[in-house]
Coordinates of C-alpha atoms in Angstrom, one line a residue:
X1 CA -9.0 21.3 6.1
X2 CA -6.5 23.0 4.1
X3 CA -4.0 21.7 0.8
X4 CA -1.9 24.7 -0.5
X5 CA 0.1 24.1 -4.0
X6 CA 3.3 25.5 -4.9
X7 CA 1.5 28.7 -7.0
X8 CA 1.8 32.1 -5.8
X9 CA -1.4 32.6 -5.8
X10 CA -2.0 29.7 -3.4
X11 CA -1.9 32.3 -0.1
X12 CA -5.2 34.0 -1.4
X13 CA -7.3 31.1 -1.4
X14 CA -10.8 30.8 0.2
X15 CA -11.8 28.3 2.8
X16 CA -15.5 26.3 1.5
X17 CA -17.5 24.4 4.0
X18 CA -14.0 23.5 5.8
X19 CA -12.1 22.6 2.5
X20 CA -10.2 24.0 -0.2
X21 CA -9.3 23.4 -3.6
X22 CA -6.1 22.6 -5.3
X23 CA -5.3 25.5 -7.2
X24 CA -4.1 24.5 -10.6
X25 CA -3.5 27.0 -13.3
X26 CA -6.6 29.3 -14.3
X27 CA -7.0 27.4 -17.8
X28 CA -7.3 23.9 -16.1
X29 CA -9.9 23.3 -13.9
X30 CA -9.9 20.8 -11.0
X31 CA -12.5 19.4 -8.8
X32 CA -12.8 19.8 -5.5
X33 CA -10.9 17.2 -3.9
X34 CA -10.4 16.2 0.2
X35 CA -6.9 17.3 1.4
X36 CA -4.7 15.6 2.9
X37 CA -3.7 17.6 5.5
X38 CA -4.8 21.2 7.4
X39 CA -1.5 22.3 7.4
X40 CA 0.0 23.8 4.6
X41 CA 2.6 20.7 3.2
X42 CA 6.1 21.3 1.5
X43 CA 7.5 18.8 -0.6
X44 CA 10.9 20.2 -0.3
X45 CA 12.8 23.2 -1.0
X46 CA 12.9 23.5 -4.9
X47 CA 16.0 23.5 -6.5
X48 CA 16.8 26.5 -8.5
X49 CA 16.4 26.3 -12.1
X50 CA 19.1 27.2 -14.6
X51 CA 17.7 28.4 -18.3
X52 CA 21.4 29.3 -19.3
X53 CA 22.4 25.5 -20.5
X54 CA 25.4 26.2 -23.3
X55 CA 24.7 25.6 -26.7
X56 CA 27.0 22.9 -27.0
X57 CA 25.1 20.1 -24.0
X58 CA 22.5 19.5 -26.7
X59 CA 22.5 21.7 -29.9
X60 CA 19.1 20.3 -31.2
X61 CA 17.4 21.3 -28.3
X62 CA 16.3 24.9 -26.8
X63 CA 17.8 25.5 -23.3
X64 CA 16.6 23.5 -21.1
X65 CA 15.5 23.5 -17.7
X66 CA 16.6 20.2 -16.3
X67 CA 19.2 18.0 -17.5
X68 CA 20.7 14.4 -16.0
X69 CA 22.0 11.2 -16.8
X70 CA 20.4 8.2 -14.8
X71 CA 20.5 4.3 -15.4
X72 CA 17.7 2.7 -17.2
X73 CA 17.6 -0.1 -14.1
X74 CA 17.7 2.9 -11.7
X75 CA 14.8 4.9 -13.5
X76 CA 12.5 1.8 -14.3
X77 CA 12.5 0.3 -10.8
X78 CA 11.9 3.7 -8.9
X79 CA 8.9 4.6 -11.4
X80 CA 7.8 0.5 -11.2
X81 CA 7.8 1.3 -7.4
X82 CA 5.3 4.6 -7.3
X83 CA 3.6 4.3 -10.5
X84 CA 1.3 1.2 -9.0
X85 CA -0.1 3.8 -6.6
X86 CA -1.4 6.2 -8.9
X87 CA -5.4 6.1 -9.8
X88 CA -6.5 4.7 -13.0
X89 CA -8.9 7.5 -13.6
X90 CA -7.6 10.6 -11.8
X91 CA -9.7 13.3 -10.4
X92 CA -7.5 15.6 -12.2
X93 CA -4.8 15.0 -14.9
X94 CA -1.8 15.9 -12.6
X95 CA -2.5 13.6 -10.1
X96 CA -1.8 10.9 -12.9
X97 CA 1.6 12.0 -13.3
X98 CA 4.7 11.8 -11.1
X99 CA 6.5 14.7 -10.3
X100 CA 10.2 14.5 -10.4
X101 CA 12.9 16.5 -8.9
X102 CA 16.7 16.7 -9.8
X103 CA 18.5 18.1 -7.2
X104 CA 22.0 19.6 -8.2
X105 CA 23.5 19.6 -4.7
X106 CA 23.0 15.9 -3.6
X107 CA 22.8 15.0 -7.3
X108 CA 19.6 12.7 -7.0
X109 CA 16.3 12.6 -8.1
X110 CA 13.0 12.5 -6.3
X111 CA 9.8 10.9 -7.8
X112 CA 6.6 11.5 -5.8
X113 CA 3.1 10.5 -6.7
X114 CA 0.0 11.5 -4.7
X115 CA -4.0 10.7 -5.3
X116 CA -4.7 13.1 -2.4
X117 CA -5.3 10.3 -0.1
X118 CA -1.7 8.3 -0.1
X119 CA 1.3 9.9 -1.2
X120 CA 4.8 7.5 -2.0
X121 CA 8.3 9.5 -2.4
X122 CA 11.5 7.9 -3.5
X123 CA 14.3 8.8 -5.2
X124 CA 18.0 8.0 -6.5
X125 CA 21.7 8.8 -7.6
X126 CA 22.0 10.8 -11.1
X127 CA 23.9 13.2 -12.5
X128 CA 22.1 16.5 -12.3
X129 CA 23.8 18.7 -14.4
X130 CA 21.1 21.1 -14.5
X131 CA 18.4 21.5 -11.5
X132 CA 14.7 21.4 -12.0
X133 CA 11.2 19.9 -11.6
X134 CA 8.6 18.7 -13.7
X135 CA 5.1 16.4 -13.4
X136 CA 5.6 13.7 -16.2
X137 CA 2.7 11.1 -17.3
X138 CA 4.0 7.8 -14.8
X139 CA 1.9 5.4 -17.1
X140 CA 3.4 6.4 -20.4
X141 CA 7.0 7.3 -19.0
X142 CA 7.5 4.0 -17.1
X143 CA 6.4 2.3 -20.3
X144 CA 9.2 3.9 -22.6
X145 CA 11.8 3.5 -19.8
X146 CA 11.1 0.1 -19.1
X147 CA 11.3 -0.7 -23.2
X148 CA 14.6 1.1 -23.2
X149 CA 18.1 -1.7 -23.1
X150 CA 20.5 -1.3 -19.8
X151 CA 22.6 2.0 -20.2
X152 CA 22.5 5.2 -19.6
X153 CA 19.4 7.3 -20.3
X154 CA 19.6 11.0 -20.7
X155 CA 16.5 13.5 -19.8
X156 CA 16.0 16.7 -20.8
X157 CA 13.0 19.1 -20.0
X158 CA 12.0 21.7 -22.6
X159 CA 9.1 23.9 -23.2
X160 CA 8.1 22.7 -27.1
X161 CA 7.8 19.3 -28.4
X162 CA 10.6 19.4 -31.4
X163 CA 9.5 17.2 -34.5
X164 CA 12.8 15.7 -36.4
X165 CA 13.2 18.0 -39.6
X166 CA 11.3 20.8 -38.4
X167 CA 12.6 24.5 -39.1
X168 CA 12.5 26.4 -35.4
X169 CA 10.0 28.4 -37.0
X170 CA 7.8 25.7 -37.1
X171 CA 9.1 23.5 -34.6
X172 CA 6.2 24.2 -31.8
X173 CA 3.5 24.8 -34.2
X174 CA 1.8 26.4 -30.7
X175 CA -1.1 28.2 -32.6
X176 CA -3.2 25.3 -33.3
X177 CA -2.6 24.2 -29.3
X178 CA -4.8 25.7 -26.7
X179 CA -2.0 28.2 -24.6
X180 CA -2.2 26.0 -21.2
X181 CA -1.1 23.1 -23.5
X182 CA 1.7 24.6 -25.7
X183 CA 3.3 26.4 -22.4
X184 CA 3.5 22.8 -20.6
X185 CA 7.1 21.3 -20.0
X186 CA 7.9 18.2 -22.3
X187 CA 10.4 15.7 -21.4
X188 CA 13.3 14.5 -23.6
X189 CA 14.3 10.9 -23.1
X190 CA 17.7 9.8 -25.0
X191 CA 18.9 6.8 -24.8
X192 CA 20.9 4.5 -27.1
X193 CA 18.3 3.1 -29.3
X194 CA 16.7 6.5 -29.6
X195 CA 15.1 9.7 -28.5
X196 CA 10.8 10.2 -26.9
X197 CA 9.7 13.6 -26.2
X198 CA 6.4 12.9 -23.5
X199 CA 4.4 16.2 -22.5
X200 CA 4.1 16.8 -19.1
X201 CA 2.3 19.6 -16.8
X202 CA 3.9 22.3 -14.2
X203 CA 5.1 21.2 -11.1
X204 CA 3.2 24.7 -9.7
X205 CA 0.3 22.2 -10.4
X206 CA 1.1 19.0 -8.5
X207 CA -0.1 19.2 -4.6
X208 CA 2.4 19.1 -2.1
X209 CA 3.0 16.1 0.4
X210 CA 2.7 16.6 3.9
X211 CA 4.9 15.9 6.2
X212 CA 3.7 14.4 9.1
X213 CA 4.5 16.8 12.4
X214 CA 5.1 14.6 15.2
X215 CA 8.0 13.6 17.5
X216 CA 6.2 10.1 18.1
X217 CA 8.1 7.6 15.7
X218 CA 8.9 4.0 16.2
X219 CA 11.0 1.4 14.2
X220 CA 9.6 -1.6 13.4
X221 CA 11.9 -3.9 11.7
X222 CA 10.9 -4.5 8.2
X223 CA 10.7 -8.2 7.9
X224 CA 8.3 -8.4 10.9
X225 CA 6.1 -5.4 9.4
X226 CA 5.5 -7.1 6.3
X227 CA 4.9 -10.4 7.6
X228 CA 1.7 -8.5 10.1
X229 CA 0.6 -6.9 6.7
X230 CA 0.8 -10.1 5.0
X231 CA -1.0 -12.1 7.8
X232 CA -3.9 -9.6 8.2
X233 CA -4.4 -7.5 4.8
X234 CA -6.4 -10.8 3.3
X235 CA -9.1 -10.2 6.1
X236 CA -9.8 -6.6 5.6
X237 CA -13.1 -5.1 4.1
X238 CA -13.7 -4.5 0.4
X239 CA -17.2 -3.2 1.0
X240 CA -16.7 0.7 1.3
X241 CA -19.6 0.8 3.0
X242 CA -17.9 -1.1 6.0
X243 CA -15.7 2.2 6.5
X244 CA -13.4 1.3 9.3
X245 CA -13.5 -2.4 8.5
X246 CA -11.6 -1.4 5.0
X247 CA -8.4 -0.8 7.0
X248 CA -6.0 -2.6 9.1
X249 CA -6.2 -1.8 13.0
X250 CA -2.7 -1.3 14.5
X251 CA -2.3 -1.0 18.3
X252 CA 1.3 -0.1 19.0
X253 CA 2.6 0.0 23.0
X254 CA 5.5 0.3 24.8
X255 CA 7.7 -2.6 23.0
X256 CA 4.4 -4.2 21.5
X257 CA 2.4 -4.0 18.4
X258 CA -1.0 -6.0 17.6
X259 CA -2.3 -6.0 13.8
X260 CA -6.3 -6.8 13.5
X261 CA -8.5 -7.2 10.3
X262 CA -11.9 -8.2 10.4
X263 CA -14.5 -8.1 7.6
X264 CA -17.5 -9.3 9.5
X265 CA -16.7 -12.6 8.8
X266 CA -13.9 -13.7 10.1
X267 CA -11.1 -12.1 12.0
X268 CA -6.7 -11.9 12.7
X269 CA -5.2 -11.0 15.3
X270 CA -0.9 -10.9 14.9
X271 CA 1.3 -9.8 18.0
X272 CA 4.8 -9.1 17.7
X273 CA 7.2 -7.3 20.0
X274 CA 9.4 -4.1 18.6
X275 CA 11.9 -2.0 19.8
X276 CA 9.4 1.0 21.4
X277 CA 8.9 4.4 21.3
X278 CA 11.6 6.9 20.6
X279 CA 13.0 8.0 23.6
X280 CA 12.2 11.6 22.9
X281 CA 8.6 10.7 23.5
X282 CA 9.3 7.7 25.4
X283 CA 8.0 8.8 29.0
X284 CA 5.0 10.8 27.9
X285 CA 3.3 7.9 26.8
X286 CA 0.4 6.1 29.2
X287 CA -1.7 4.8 26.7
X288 CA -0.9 2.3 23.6
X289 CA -1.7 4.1 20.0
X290 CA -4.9 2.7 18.3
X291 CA -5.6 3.9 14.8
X292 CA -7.1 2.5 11.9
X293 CA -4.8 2.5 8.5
X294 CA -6.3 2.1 4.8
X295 CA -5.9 -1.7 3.2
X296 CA -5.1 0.1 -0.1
X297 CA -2.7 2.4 1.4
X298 CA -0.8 -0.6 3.0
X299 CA -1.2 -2.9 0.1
X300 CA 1.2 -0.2 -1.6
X301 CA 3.6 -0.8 1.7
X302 CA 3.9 -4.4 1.5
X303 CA 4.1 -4.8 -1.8
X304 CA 7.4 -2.0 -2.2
X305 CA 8.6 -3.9 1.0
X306 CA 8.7 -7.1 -0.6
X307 CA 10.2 -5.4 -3.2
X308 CA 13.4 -4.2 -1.3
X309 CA 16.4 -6.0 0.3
X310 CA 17.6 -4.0 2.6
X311 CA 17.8 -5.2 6.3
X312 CA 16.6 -1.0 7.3
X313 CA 14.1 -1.3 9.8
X314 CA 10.8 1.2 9.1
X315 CA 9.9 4.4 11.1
X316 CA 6.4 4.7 11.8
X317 CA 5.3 8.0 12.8
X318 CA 2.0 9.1 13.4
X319 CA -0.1 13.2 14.2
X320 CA -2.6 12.7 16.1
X321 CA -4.0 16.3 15.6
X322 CA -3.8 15.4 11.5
X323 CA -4.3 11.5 11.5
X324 CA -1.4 11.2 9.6
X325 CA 0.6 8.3 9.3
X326 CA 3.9 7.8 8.0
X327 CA 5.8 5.2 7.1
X328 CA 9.5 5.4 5.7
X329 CA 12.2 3.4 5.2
X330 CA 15.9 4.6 3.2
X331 CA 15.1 6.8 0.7
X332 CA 11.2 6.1 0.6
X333 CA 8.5 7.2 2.3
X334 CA 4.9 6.4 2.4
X335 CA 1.8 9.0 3.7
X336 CA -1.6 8.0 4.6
X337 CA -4.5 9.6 6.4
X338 CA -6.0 7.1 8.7
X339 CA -9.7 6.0 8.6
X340 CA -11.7 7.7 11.2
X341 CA -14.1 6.1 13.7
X342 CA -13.9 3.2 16.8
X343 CA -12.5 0.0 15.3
X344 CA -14.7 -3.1 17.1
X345 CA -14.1 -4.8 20.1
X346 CA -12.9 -8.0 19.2
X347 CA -10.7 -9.2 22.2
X348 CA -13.6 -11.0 23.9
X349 CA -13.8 -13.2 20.9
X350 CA -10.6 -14.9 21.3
X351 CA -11.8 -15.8 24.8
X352 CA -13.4 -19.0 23.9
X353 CA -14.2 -21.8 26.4
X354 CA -12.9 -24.8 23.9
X355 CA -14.1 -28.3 23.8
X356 CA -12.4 -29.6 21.1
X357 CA -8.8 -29.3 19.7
X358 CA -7.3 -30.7 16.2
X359 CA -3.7 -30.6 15.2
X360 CA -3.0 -30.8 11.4
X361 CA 0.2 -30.9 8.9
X362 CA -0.8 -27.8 6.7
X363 CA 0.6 -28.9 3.7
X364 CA -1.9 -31.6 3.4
X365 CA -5.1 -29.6 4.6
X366 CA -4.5 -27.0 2.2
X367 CA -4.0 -29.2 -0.6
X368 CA -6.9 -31.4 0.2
X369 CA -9.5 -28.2 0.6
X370 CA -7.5 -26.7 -2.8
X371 CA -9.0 -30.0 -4.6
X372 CA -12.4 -30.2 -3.1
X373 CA -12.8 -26.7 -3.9
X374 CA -13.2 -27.1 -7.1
X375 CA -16.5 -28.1 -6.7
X376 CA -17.5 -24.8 -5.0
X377 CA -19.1 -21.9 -6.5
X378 CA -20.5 -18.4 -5.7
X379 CA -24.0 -20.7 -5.3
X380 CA -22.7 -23.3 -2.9
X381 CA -19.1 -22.9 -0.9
X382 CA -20.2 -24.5 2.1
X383 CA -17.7 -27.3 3.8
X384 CA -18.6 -29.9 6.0
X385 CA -15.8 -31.0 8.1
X386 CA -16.2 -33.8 10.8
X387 CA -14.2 -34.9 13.6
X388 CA -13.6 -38.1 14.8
X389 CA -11.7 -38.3 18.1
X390 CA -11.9 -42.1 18.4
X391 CA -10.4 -42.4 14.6
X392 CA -8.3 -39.2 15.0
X393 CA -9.5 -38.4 11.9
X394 CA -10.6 -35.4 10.3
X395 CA -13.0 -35.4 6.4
X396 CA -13.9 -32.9 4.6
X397 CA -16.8 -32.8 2.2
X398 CA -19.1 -31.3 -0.3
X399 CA -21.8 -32.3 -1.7
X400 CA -23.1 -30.8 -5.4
X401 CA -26.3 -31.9 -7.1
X402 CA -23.5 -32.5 -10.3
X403 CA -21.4 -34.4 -8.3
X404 CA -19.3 -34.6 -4.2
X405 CA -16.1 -35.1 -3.0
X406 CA -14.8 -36.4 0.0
X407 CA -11.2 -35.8 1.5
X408 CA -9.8 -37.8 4.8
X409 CA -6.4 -37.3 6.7
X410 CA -5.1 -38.7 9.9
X411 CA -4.8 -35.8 12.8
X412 CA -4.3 -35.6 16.6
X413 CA -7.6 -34.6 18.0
X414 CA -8.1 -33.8 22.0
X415 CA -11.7 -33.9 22.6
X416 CA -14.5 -36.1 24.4
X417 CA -16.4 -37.0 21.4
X418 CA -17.0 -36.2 17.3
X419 CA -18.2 -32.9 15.9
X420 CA -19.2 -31.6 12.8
X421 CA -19.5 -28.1 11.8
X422 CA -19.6 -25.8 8.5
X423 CA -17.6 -23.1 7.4
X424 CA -17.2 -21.0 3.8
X425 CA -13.9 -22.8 2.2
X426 CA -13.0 -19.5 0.8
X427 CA -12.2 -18.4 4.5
X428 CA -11.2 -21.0 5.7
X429 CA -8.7 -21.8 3.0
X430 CA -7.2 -18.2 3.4
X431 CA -7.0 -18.6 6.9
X432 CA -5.0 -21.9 6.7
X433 CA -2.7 -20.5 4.4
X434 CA -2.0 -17.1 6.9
X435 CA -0.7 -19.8 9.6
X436 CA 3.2 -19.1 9.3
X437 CA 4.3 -22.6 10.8
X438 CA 4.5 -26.2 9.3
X439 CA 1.3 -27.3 11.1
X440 CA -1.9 -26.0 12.5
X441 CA -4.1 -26.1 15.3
X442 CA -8.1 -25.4 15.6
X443 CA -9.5 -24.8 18.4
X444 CA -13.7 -24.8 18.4
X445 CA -16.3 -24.8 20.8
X446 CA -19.5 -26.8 19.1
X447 CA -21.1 -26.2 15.5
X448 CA -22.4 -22.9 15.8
X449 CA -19.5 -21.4 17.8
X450 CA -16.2 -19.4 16.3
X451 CA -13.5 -21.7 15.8
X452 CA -9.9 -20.6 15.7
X453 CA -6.5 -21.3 14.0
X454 CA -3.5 -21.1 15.2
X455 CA 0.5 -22.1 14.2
X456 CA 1.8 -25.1 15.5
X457 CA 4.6 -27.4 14.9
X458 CA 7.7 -25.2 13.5
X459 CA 7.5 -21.7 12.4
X460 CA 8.1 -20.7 8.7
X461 CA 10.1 -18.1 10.0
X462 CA 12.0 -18.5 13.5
X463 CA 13.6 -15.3 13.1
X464 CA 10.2 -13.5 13.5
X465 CA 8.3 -14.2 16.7
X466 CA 4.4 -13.1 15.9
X467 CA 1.8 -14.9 18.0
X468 CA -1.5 -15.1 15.4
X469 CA -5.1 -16.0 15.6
X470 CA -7.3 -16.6 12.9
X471 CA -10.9 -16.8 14.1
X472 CA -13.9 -17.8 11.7
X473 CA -17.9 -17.9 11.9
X474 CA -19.3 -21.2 11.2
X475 CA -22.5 -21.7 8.3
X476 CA -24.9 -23.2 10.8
X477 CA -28.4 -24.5 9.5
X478 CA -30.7 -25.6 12.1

């Protein structure tokens, strides 16, 4: 696979063992990191830059390259919205930084981050009085700007940091800096309560974004999207070593899509019904789309789209000759590779002969396995539940060498006689609080068969229809 930067010098590049490099400038060397893509990725068409700023925009400055006027609220929110995405110990310095764009002609500004496995674009209204681009610092940048008051917020791109006092002759001081480091951009924030200089890096240097090439897109409205990512994300994977079991499984049809997370342990399974295909692509589909996306990568998704309040549904589109996956909504976007490999079959789990069937207010049974868990630990987590169809009655219990507790609640329970079966509270707790509706339902088979939770009683949300199953292993003990 192949990642080209912006550089000139990106067309002369060498292919090794089916990857290449991100070429950065010859005095900073980076790693060899996996592309994103084969194809060679553009951002979007740079803006010209203007050097020939009058004397009179900002007389303590030297010309600069780009020049606008934003809101603090508009700055801090778009940079609060990508920054979470970016590594906490980068491969490569640039890849900690977010690379912003001020386009003169639809006077906005783009911010983009990318960790060379997801890339998040968004940007805003300014006034862009002079075009440009620059990689800034996110960390330290969304800092200041989130310090600054409400008002207007000036920035400024410059080649030499500019100490207050200092004769021009003096000002860079770039002898004692090492040439790569005294030729980088620096950012000029002014504001109100004061002025920050931050020193960035060459937008030559930042790796561009792919666009994902593909006419198959669908729109999944956005509420019922991050309700699936909410209702399966909890199940996912965090062992790496459980490579496809660290992502979400979508399977998208005709006017259908099914979410599925399993980590081993336990497993969901939400349906919901969307609005299809585009109709360019429309008839040349036979087959639903199965792929695998990252749980980091749509972490990120729900947690901008729980973020927003626009009613916009979101355009999925996916390459299948890339595994690319794109999601994007307004002025955002989101890009993801997805994980590679066959997801399990899990479908013949949910098809269950069940004996036994026990309908519960979930208010209660969360708050009565919240208290008893308090006795759990990473030693013993192991719940006893028991179910009494002649009391229609349901306890839980757990029993510590330091002490036991014991909780009891009246439910409506369809069965031929009592059981009692284990299961981890952790999971089970988590599963109870996925079911969207005011009550629950488990269905289970005997004590060393799967059980499964479903909603029951009224939904949390009517105006999303999403059929979900939550199925769990028992602890059995012979």
């Amino acid at each position: 696979m192949q990642t080209k930067s912006h550089t000139a010098t990106a067309k002369s590049r060498k292919k090794e063992s089916g990857f290449s490099k991100i070429k950065p400038k010859a005095s900073v060397p980076l790693e060899q990191t996996e592309p994103l893509v084969e194809d060679e990725p553009k951002l979007e068409e740079k803006p010209e830059r203007n050097s020939s700023n009058s004397a009179g925009d900002s007389p303590q400055l030297l010309p600069a390259e780009i020049k606008l006027v934003c809101t603090q609220d508009n700055l801090a929110n778009h940079l609060e919205l990508v920054s979470k995405a970016v590594p906490a110990k980068p491969t490569h310095p640039v890849l900690g930084n977010v690379l912003l764009v001020a386009c003169k002609k639809t006077q906005r500004v783009q911010l983009s981050v990318f960790d060379m496995s997801l890339a998040i674009q968004t940007s805003f209204d300014a006034k862009v009085q002079s075009p440009g681009d620059m990689t800034i610092p996110v960390g330290l940048l969304s800092d200041i700007v989130g310090k600054f008051s409400p008002g207007d917020i000036t920035l400024v791109s410059r080649e030499a940091l500019n100490r207050e006092g200092e004769d021009s002759e003096d000002s860079g001081n770039s002898a004692t800096l090492p040439e790569a480091v005294s030729n980088s951009p620096v950012a000029t924030l002014i504001a109100a309560c004061g002025r920050y200089q931050v020193r960035g890096l060459s937008s030559e240097e930042f790796p561009a974004i792919p666009e994902v090439k593909t006419a198959q897109t669908i729109c999944i409205p956005a509420e019922t999207l991050k309700e699936g990512l909410k209702g399966s994300l909890f199940a996912t994977a965090t062992d790496e070593g459980k490579h496809i079991l660290t992502g979400v499984y979508f399977k998208i049809g005709q006017d259908s899509l099914e979410f599925a997370a399993t980590d081993g342990h336990r497993l969901v399974v939400l349906n919901t019904s969307i609005q299809g295909f585009s109709k360019k692509k429309q008839a040349e589909i036979a087959q639903p789309l199965e792929l695998t996306v990252p749980a980091k990568s749509l972490a990120e998704l729900e947690r901008i789209l729980s973020s927003r309040t626009s009613a916009d549904p979101v355009e999925l589109s996916y390459s299948t000759e890339s595994a690319l996956i794109e999601f994007r909504w307004g002025a955002q976007r989101l890009v993801t590779r997805c994980l590679e490999g066959t997801y399990p079959a899990y479908p013949d789990l949910l098809q269950q002969d069940f004996q036994h069937q026990v309908t519960l207010e979930k208010a209660p049974f969360i708050k009565a396995i919240e208290r008893i868990a308090v006795l759990a630990d990473k030693k013993e987590k192991t719940l006893s539940i028991r179910i009494n169809s002649e009391a229609q009655q349901v306890s839980l219990s757990l029993f510590r060498e330091f002490g036991n507790g014991l909780e009891q609640m009246a439910a409506h329970v369809n069965s031929d006689g009592n059981l009692s079966i284990s299961f981890n509270i952790k999971y089970l707790l988590e599963g109870a609080k996925a079911i969207a509706s005011s009550q629950l339902q488990m269905h289970l088979t005997q004590r060393d068969g799967p059980a499964i939770l479903v909603p029951a009683g009224n939904p949390s949300k009517p105006n999303i229809l999403m059929d979900a199953k939550y199925l769990l292993m028992p602890i059995f003990k012979e």
